Structures are given as C-alpha cells and as structure tokens.
mmCIF file of C-alpha atoms in Angstrom:
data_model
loop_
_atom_site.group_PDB
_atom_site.id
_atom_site.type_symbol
_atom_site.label_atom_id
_atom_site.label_comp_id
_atom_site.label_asym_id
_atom_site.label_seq_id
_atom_site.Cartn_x
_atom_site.Cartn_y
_atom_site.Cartn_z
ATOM 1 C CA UNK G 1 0.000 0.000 0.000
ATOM 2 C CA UNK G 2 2.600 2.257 0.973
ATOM 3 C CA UNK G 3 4.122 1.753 -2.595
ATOM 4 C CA UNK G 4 1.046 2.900 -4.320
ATOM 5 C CA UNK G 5 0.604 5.134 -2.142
ATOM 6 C CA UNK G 6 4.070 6.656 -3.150
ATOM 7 C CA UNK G 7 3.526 5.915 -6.775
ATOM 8 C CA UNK G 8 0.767 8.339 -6.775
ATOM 9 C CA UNK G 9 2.185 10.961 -5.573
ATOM 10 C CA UNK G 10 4.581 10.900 -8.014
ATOM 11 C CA UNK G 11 2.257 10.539 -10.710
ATOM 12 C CA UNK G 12 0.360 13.769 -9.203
ATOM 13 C CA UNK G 13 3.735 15.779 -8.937
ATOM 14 C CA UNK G 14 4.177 14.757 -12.676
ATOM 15 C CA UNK G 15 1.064 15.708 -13.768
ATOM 16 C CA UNK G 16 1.265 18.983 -11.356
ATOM 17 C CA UNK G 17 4.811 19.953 -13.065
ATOM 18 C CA UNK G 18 3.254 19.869 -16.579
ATOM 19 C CA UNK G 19 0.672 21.635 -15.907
ATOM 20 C CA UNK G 20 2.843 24.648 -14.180
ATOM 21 C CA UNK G 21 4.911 24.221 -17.072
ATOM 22 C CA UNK G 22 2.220 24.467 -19.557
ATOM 23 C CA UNK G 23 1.062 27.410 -17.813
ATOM 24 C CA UNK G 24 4.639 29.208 -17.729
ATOM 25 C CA UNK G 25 4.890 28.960 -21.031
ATOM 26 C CA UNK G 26 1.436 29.847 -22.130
ATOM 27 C CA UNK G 27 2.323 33.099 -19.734
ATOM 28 C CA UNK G 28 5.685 33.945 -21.535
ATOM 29 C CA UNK G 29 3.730 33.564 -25.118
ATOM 30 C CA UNK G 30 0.895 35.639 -23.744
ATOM 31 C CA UNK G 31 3.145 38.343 -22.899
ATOM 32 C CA UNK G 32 4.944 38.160 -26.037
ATOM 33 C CA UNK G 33 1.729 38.511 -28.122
ATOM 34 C CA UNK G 34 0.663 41.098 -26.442
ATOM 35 C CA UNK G 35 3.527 43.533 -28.584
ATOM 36 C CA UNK G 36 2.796 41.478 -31.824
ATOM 37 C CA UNK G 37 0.974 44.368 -33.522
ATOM 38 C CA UNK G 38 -0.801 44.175 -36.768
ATOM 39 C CA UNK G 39 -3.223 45.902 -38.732
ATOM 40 C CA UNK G 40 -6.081 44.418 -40.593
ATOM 41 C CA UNK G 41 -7.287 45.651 -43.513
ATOM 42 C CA UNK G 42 -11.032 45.943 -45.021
ATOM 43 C CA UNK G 43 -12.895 47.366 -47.604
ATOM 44 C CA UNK G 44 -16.520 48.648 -47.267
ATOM 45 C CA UNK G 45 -18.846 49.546 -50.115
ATOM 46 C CA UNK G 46 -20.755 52.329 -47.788
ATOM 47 C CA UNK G 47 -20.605 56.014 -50.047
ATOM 48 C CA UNK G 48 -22.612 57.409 -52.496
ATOM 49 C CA UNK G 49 -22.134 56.109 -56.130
ATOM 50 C CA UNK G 50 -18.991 57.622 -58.005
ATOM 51 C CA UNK G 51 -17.513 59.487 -54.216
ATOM 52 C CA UNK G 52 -13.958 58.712 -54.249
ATOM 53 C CA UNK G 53 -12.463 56.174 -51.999
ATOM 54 C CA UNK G 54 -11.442 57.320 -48.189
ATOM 55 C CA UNK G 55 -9.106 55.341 -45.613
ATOM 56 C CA UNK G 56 -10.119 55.397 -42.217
ATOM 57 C CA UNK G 57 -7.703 54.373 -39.574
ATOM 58 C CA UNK G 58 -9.491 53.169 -36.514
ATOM 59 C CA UNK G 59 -7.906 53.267 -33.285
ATOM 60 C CA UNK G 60 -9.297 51.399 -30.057
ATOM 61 C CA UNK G 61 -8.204 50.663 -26.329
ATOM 62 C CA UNK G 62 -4.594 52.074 -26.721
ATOM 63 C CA UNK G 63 -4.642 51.632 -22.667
ATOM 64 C CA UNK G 64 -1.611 53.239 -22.485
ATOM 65 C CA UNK G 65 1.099 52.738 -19.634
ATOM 66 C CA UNK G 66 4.335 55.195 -19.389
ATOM 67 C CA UNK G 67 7.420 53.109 -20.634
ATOM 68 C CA UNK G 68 5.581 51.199 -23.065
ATOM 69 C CA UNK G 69 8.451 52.316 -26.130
ATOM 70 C CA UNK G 70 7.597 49.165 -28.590
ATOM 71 C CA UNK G 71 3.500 50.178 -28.583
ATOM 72 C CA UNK G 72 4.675 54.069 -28.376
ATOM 73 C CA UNK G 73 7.086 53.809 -32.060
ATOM 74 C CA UNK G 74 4.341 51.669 -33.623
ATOM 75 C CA UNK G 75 1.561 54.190 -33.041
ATOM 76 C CA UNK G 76 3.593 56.651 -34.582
ATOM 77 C CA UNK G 77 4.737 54.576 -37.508
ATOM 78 C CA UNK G 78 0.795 54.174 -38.519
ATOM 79 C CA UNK G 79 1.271 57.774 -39.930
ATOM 80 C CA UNK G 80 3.015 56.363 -42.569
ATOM 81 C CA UNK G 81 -0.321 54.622 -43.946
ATOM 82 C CA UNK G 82 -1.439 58.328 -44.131
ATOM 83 C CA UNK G 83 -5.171 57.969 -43.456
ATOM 84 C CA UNK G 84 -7.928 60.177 -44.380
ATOM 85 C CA UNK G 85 -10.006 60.569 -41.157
ATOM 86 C CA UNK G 86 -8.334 58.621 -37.733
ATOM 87 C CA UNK G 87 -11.383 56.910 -36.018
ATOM 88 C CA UNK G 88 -11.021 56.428 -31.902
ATOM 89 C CA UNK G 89 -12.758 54.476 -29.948
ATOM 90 C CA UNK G 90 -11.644 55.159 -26.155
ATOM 91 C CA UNK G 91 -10.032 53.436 -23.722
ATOM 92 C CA UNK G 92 -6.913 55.407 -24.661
ATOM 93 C CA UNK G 93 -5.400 55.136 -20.842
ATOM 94 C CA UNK G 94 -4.539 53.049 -18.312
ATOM 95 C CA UNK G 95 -2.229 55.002 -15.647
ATOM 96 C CA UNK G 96 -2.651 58.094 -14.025
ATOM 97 C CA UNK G 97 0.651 59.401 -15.547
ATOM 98 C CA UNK G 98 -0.122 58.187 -19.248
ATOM 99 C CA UNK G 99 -1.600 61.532 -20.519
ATOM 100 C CA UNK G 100 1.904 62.452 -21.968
ATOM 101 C CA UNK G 101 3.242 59.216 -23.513
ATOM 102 C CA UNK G 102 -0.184 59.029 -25.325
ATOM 103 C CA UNK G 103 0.101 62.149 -26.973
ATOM 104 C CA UNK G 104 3.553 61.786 -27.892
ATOM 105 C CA UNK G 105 2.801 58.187 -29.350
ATOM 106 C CA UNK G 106 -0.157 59.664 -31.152
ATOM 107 C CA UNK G 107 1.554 63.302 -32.635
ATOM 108 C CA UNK G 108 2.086 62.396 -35.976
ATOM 109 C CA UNK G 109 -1.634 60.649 -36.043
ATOM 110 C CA UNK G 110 -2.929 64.049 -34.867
ATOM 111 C CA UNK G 111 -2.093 65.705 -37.792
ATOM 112 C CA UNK G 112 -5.281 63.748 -39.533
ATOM 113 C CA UNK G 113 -8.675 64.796 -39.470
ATOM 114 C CA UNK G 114 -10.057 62.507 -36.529
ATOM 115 C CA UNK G 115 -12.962 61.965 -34.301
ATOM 116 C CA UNK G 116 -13.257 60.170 -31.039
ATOM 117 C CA UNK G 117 -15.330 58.838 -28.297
ATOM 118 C CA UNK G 118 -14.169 57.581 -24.666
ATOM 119 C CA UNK G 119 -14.264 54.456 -23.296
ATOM 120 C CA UNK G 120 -14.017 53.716 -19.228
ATOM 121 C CA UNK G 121 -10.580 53.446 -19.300
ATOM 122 C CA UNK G 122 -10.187 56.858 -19.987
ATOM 123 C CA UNK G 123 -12.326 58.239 -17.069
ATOM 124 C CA UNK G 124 -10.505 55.781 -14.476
ATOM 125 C CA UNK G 125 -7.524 53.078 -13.950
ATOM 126 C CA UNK G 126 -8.046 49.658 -14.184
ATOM 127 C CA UNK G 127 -7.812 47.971 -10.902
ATOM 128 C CA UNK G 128 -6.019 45.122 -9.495
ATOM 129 C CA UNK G 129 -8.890 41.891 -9.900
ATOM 130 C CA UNK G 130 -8.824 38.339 -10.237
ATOM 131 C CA UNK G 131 -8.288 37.562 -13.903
ATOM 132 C CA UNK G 132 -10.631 34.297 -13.735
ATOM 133 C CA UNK G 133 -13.434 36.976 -13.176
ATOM 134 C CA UNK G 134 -12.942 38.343 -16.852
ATOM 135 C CA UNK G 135 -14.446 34.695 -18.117
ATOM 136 C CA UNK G 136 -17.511 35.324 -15.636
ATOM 137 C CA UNK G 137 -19.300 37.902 -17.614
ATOM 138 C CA UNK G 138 -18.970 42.059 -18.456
ATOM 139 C CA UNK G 139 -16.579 43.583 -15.832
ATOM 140 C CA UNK G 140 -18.041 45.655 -13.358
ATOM 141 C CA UNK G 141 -19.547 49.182 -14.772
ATOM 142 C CA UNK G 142 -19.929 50.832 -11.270
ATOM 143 C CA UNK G 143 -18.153 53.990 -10.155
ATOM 144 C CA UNK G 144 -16.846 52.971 -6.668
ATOM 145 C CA UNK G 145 -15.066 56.493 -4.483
ATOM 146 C CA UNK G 146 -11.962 54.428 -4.636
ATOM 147 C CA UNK G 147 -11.040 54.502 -7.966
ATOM 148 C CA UNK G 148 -8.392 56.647 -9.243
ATOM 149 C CA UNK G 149 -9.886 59.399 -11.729
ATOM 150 C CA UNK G 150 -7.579 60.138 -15.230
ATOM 151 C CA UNK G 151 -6.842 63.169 -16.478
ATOM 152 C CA UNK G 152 -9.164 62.534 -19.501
ATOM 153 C CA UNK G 153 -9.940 66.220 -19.639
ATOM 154 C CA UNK G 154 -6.522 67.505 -20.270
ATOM 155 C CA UNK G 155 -6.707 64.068 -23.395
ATOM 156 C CA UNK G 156 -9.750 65.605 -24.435
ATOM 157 C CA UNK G 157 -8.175 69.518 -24.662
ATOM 158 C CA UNK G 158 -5.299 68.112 -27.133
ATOM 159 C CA UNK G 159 -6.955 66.015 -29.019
ATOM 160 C CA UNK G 160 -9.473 69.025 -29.721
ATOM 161 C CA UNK G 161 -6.192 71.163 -30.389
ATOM 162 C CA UNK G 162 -5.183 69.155 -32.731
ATOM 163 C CA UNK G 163 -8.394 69.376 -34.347
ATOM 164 C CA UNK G 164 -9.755 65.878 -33.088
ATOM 165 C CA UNK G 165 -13.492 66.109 -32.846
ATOM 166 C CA UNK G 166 -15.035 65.265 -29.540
ATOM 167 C CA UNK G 167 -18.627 62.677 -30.411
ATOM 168 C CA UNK G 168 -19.461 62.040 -26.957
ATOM 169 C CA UNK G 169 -23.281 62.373 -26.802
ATOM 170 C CA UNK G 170 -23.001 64.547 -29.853
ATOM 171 C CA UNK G 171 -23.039 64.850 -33.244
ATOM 172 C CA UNK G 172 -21.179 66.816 -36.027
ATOM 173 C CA UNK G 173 -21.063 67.239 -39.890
ATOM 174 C CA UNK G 174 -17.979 67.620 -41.761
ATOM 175 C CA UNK G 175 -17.299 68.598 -45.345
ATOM 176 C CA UNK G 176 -14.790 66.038 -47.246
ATOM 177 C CA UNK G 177 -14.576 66.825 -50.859
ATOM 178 C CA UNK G 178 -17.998 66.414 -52.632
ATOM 179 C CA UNK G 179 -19.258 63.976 -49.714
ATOM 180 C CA UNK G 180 -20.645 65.401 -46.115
ATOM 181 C CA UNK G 181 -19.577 63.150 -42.740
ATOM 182 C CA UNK G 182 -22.237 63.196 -40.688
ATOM 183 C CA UNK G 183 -20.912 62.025 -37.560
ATOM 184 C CA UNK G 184 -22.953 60.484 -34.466
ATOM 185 C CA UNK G 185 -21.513 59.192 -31.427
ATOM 186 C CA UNK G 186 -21.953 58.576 -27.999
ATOM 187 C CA UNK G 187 -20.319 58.557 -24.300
ATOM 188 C CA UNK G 188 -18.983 55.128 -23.040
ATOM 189 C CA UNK G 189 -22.148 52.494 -22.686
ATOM 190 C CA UNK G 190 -20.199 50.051 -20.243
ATOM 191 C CA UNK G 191 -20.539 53.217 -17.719
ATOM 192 C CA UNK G 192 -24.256 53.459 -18.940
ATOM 193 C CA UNK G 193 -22.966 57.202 -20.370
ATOM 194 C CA UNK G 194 -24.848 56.937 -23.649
ATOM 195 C CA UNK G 195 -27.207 59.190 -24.780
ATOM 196 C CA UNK G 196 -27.814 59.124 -28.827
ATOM 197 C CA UNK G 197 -27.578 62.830 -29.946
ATOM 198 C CA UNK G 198 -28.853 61.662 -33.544
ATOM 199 C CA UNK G 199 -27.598 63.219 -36.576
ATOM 200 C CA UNK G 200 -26.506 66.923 -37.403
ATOM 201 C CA UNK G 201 -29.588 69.049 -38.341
ATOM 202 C CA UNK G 202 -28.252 70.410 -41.779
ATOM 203 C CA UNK G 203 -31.378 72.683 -44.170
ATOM 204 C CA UNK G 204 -34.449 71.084 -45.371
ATOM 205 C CA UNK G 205 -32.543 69.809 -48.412
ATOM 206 C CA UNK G 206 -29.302 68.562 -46.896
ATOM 207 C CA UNK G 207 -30.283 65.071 -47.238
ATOM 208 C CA UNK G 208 -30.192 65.155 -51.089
ATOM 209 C CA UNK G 209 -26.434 66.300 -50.650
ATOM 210 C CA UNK G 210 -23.884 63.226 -51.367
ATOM 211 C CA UNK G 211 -23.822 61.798 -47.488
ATOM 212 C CA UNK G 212 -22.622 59.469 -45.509
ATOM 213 C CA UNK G 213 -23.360 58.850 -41.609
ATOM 214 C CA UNK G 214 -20.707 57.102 -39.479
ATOM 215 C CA UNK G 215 -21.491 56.171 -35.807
ATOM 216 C CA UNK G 216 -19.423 55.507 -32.829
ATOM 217 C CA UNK G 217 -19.714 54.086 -29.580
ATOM 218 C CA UNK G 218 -16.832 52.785 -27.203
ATOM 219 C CA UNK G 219 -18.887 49.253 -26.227
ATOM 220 C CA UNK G 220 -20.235 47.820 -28.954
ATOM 221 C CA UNK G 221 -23.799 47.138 -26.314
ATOM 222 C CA UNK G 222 -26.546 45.776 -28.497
ATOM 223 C CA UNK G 223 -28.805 48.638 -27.771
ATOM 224 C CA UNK G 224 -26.709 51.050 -28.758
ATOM 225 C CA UNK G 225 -26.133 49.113 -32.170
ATOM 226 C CA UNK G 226 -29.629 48.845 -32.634
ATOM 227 C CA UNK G 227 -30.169 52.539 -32.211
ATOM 228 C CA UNK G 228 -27.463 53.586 -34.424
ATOM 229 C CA UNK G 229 -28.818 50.839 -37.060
ATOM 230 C CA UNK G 230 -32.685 52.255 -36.697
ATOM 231 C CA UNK G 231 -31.110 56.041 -37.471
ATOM 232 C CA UNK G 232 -29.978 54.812 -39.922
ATOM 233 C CA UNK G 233 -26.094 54.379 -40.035
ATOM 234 C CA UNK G 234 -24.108 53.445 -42.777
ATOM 235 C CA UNK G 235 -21.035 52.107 -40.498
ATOM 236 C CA UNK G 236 -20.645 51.639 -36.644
ATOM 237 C CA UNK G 237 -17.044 51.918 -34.824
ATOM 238 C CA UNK G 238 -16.158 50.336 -31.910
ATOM 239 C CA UNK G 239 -13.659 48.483 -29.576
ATOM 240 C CA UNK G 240 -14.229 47.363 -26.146
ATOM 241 C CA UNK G 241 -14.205 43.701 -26.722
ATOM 242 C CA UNK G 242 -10.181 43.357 -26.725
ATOM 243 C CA UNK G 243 -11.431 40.825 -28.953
ATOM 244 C CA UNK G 244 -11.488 38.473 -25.946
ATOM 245 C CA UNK G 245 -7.747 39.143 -25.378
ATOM 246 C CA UNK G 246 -7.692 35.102 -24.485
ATOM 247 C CA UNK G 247 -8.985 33.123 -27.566
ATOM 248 C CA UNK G 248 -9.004 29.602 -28.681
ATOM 249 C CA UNK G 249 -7.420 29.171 -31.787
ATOM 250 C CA UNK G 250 -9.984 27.503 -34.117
ATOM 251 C CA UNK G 251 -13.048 28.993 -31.791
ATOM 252 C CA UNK G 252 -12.283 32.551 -30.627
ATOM 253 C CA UNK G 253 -13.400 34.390 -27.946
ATOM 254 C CA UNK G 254 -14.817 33.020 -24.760
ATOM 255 C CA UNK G 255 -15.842 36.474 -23.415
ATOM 256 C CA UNK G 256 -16.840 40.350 -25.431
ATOM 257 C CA UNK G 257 -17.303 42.119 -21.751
ATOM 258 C CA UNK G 258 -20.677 43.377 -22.731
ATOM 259 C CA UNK G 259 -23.915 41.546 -24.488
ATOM 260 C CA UNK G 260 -22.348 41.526 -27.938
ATOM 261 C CA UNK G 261 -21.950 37.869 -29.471
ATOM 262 C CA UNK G 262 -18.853 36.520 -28.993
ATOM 263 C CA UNK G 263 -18.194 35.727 -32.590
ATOM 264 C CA UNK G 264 -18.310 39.422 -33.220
ATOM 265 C CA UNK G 265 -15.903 40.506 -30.314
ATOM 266 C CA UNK G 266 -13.666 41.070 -33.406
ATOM 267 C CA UNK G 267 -13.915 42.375 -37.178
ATOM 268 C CA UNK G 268 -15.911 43.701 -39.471
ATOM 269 C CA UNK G 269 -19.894 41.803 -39.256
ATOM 270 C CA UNK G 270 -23.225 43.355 -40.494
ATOM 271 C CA UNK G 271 -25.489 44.518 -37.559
ATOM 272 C CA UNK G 272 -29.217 43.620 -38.038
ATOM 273 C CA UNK G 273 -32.006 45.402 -36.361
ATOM 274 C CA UNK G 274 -35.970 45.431 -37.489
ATOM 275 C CA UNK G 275 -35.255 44.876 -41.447
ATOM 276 C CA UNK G 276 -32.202 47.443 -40.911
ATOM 277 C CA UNK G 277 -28.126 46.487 -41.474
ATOM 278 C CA UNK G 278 -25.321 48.073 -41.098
ATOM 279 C CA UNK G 279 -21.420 47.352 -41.419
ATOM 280 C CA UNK G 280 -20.011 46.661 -37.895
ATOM 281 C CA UNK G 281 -16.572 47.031 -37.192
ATOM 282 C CA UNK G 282 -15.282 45.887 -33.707
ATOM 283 C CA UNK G 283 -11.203 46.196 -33.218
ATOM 284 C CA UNK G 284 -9.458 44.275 -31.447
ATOM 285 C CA UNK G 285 -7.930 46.734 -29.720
ATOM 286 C CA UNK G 286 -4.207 47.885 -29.274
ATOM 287 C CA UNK G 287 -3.383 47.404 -25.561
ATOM 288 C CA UNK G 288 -4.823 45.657 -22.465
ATOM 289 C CA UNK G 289 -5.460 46.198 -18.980
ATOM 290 C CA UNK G 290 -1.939 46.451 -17.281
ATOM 291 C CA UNK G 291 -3.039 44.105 -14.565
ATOM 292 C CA UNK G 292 -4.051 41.297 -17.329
ATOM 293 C CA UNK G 293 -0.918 42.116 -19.771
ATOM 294 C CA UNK G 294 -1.103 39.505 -22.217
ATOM 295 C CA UNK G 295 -2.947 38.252 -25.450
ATOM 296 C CA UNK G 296 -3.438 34.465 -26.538
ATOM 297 C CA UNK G 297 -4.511 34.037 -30.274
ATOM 298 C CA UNK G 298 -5.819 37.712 -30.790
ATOM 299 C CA UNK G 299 -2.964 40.106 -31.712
ATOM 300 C CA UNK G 300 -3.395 43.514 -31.087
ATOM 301 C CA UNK G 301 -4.363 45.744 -33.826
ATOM 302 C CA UNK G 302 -5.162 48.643 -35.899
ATOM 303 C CA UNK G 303 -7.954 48.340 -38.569
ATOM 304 C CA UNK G 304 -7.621 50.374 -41.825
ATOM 305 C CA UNK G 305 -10.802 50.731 -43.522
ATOM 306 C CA UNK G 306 -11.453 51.834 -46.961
ATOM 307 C CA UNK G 307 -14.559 53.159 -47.808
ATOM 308 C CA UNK G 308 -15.686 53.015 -51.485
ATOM 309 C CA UNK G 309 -18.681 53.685 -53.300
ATOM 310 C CA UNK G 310 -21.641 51.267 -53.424
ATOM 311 C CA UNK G 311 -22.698 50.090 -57.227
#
C-alpha cells in the first residue's frame, strides 16, 4: 500500500509539473503577443455612387502605460499609412501618468482629421482583480469612491487642439470633398454614459447632398447598435471587446465584456435590427489592462478601412 501510495504521488507531482509548465509557457507567449501588432485591412462599399475612396484608420483601447516604447514607435509609424479621417474608440489610458506618452505616441496621427469617443478606461484606472473573473461575464460598470480618476480632460483639450473632434453624446457634420460626414456618437455604454444625440440638423434639403453617416460608440452594447442601425447608419465603430484578449485558436473568444456575441468581439460583421443592417466594425484593440498584460490568439491591432462607393 505504501508503494502505491508513493507511486501516486509521483504521478500527481508529474502531472502537477506539466501543468505549471504548460502554464509558464502559455504566460511567456501571452506576454509576447501582447507587442505582436498588426493591422487588418477591409474594404466597405458604404458612399454614395462615383464618391472617391477614403481610408479610415481606426484606433481602439490604446490603454496606455508610461514606458511602453515598442507600442509608443508603432503608433507613430501608422502615420506612414497616411489615413484620411483617424477613427477612436476610447479606452486610450490606463495610468494616471499616461496623458503624456499618449500624446507623444499619437503626434504624428494628430495631424489627420479625426474623431473620437471615450471608453471607461479613460475616465478611471483599471484595478487590481482576479483575472478568472474576466471569463464570468462584463466587468463591473460601477463607479466605486476608490477609484483613481484620469486626467481625460486635459486628453480631451489636445486632441481638440489638434483638431480631433469630440462625439461624446453629440453629433457633427464635416465637409470632405464632394461627400458630407455626418458624424454620431456617444459617451462610453459600459458606464451606462450613452445618450444618442442623432444626426446633425443640416437645411431642409441637406439630405439630397452626397452623405454618408458614421457612428461611434466605445462598447459595442446591443442597444446602442440597434439605435445607431434604426437612425440609420451606414457604419458603426467600436472596440471594447479586446477581442477576448484570451482566444481559442480555431473557436475565438470566450468572453466580449458586454452583451455583444462573442463571434463578433472582433472584425468587421453586419449589424441587423428590425429589417435594418449596417457594417459593424469591432477592433481588437491595441493594448490591455496592465493588470491582465497579455494576449493568446488575438494580436493587437489597428484596422484600416477603406470606404468606397456602393454600385
């Protein structure tokens, strides 16, 4: 007995070693991915007949930390894909001192045309939790006195220097060649923030002009699709997801941290409401929370869209 008994236990150390094994190396790739940027490219038929074609960067959950030089140089090298309009979708911070790095990482970006909306992440720092929890459901949208308030204000003041324009809860049209932007977006849903400003009032006849309308929301919440999508949007933005951060390759996400499908936590899907579609696209994101630093089979990226003319 005492043989088996010994046997056992070395069996269970065995199997105890792989697994911690497994787990430290699943870690160190994790944390290697995590810096593996990319950007994916699509094309959307979404403008007026005969418009010519515009780029759209889009931007999401930067979640920027001071030090972070490899996501910092490949922010700025995006400017050489010299977009027509940057798209953000929050979640630009995640440190009380990040304001600076951010800005510096994102100067030669600034110099586009851009419009943004924040996310949580830009209002207040992650906090330390239990990882597991993430696979539970949506993380916790409360606003508890402890946590630790970001300068998002002084974020939103350069961006709006720079000529950035500011869709939280608002809406804004903007002249591009022959075509008019109408722009829609609103204030983080994960902190229940929303309110849907609808789309610029232009004159009596402004909806014969050559149009498009673009809508943008931090987390991609269904009701918040489903609004944009009865107004009538041509394209929705947003990020959010992470794209599950931790995916199975060959299934993908487990988790979107809100009520969104997880088979759309990342890329571009069609949104149906009531008879309605519209073109969803969901990034990614760039960064992730710096208590949960690591991706598994979802690479951080950019998305550059093109938008062309529908036949």
């Amino acid at each position: 007995m005492a043989e088996a008994l010994i046997r056992g236990l070395r069996r269970g150390a065995t199997a105890a070693g792989t697994v911690a094994v497994a787990g430290a190396a699943t870690l160190g790739y994790g944390l290697w991915e995590r810096n593996q940027f990319t950007v994916r490219h699509e094309s959307v038929p979404v403008l007026p007949p005969g418009v010519p074609d515009i780029t759209v960067l889009h931007l999401s959950d930067i979640h920027m930390v001071p030090g972070q030089r490899a996501k910092a140089a490949w922010l700025r090298s995006l400017a050489e894909l010299e977009p027509d309009l940057v798209v953000n979708t929050g979640d630009n911070l995640s440190h009380k001192e990040a304001v600076g790095p951010l800005i510096d990482a994102l100067e030669p970006l600034l110099r586009f045309p851009g419009v943004y909306v924040p996310g949580s992440n830009c209002y207040f720092a992650p906090r330390p939790a239990n990882p597991f929890k993430y696979f539970a459901g949506p993380s916790s949208n409360k606003e508890p006195a402890e946590r630790v308030g970001l300068d998002w204000q002084t974020m939103h003041q350069l961006f709006g220097a720079a000529g950035w324009i500011n869709l939280s809860n608002r809406s804004q049209s903007v002249p591009y060649g022959r075509l008019r932007l109408d722009f829609t977006g609103v204030d983080d849903p994960h902190l229940g923030y929303d309110v849907f400003a609808g789309w610029p009032r232009g004159s009596s006849t402004s909806s014969d002009a050559p149009h498009v309308k673009v809508a943008l929301a931090h987390a991609p919440y269904q009701r918040v699709l489903d609004e944009f999508t009865d107004a009538g949007a041509d394209i929705i933005f947003a990020g959010h997801t992470h794209g599950g951060q931790v995916c199975i390759p060959g299934y993908g996400a487990l988790v979107s941290n809100c009520d969104l499908p997880t088979w759309r936590a990342r890329g571009l899907t069609v949104w149906e409401h009531e008879g309605r579609t519209t073109p969803l696209n969901v990034s990614a994101g760039i960064g992730t929370s710096r208590f949960a630093p690591v991706r598994i089979a979802c690479r951080p990226e950019a998305v550059l869209l093109r938008l062309t003319a529908r036949r």
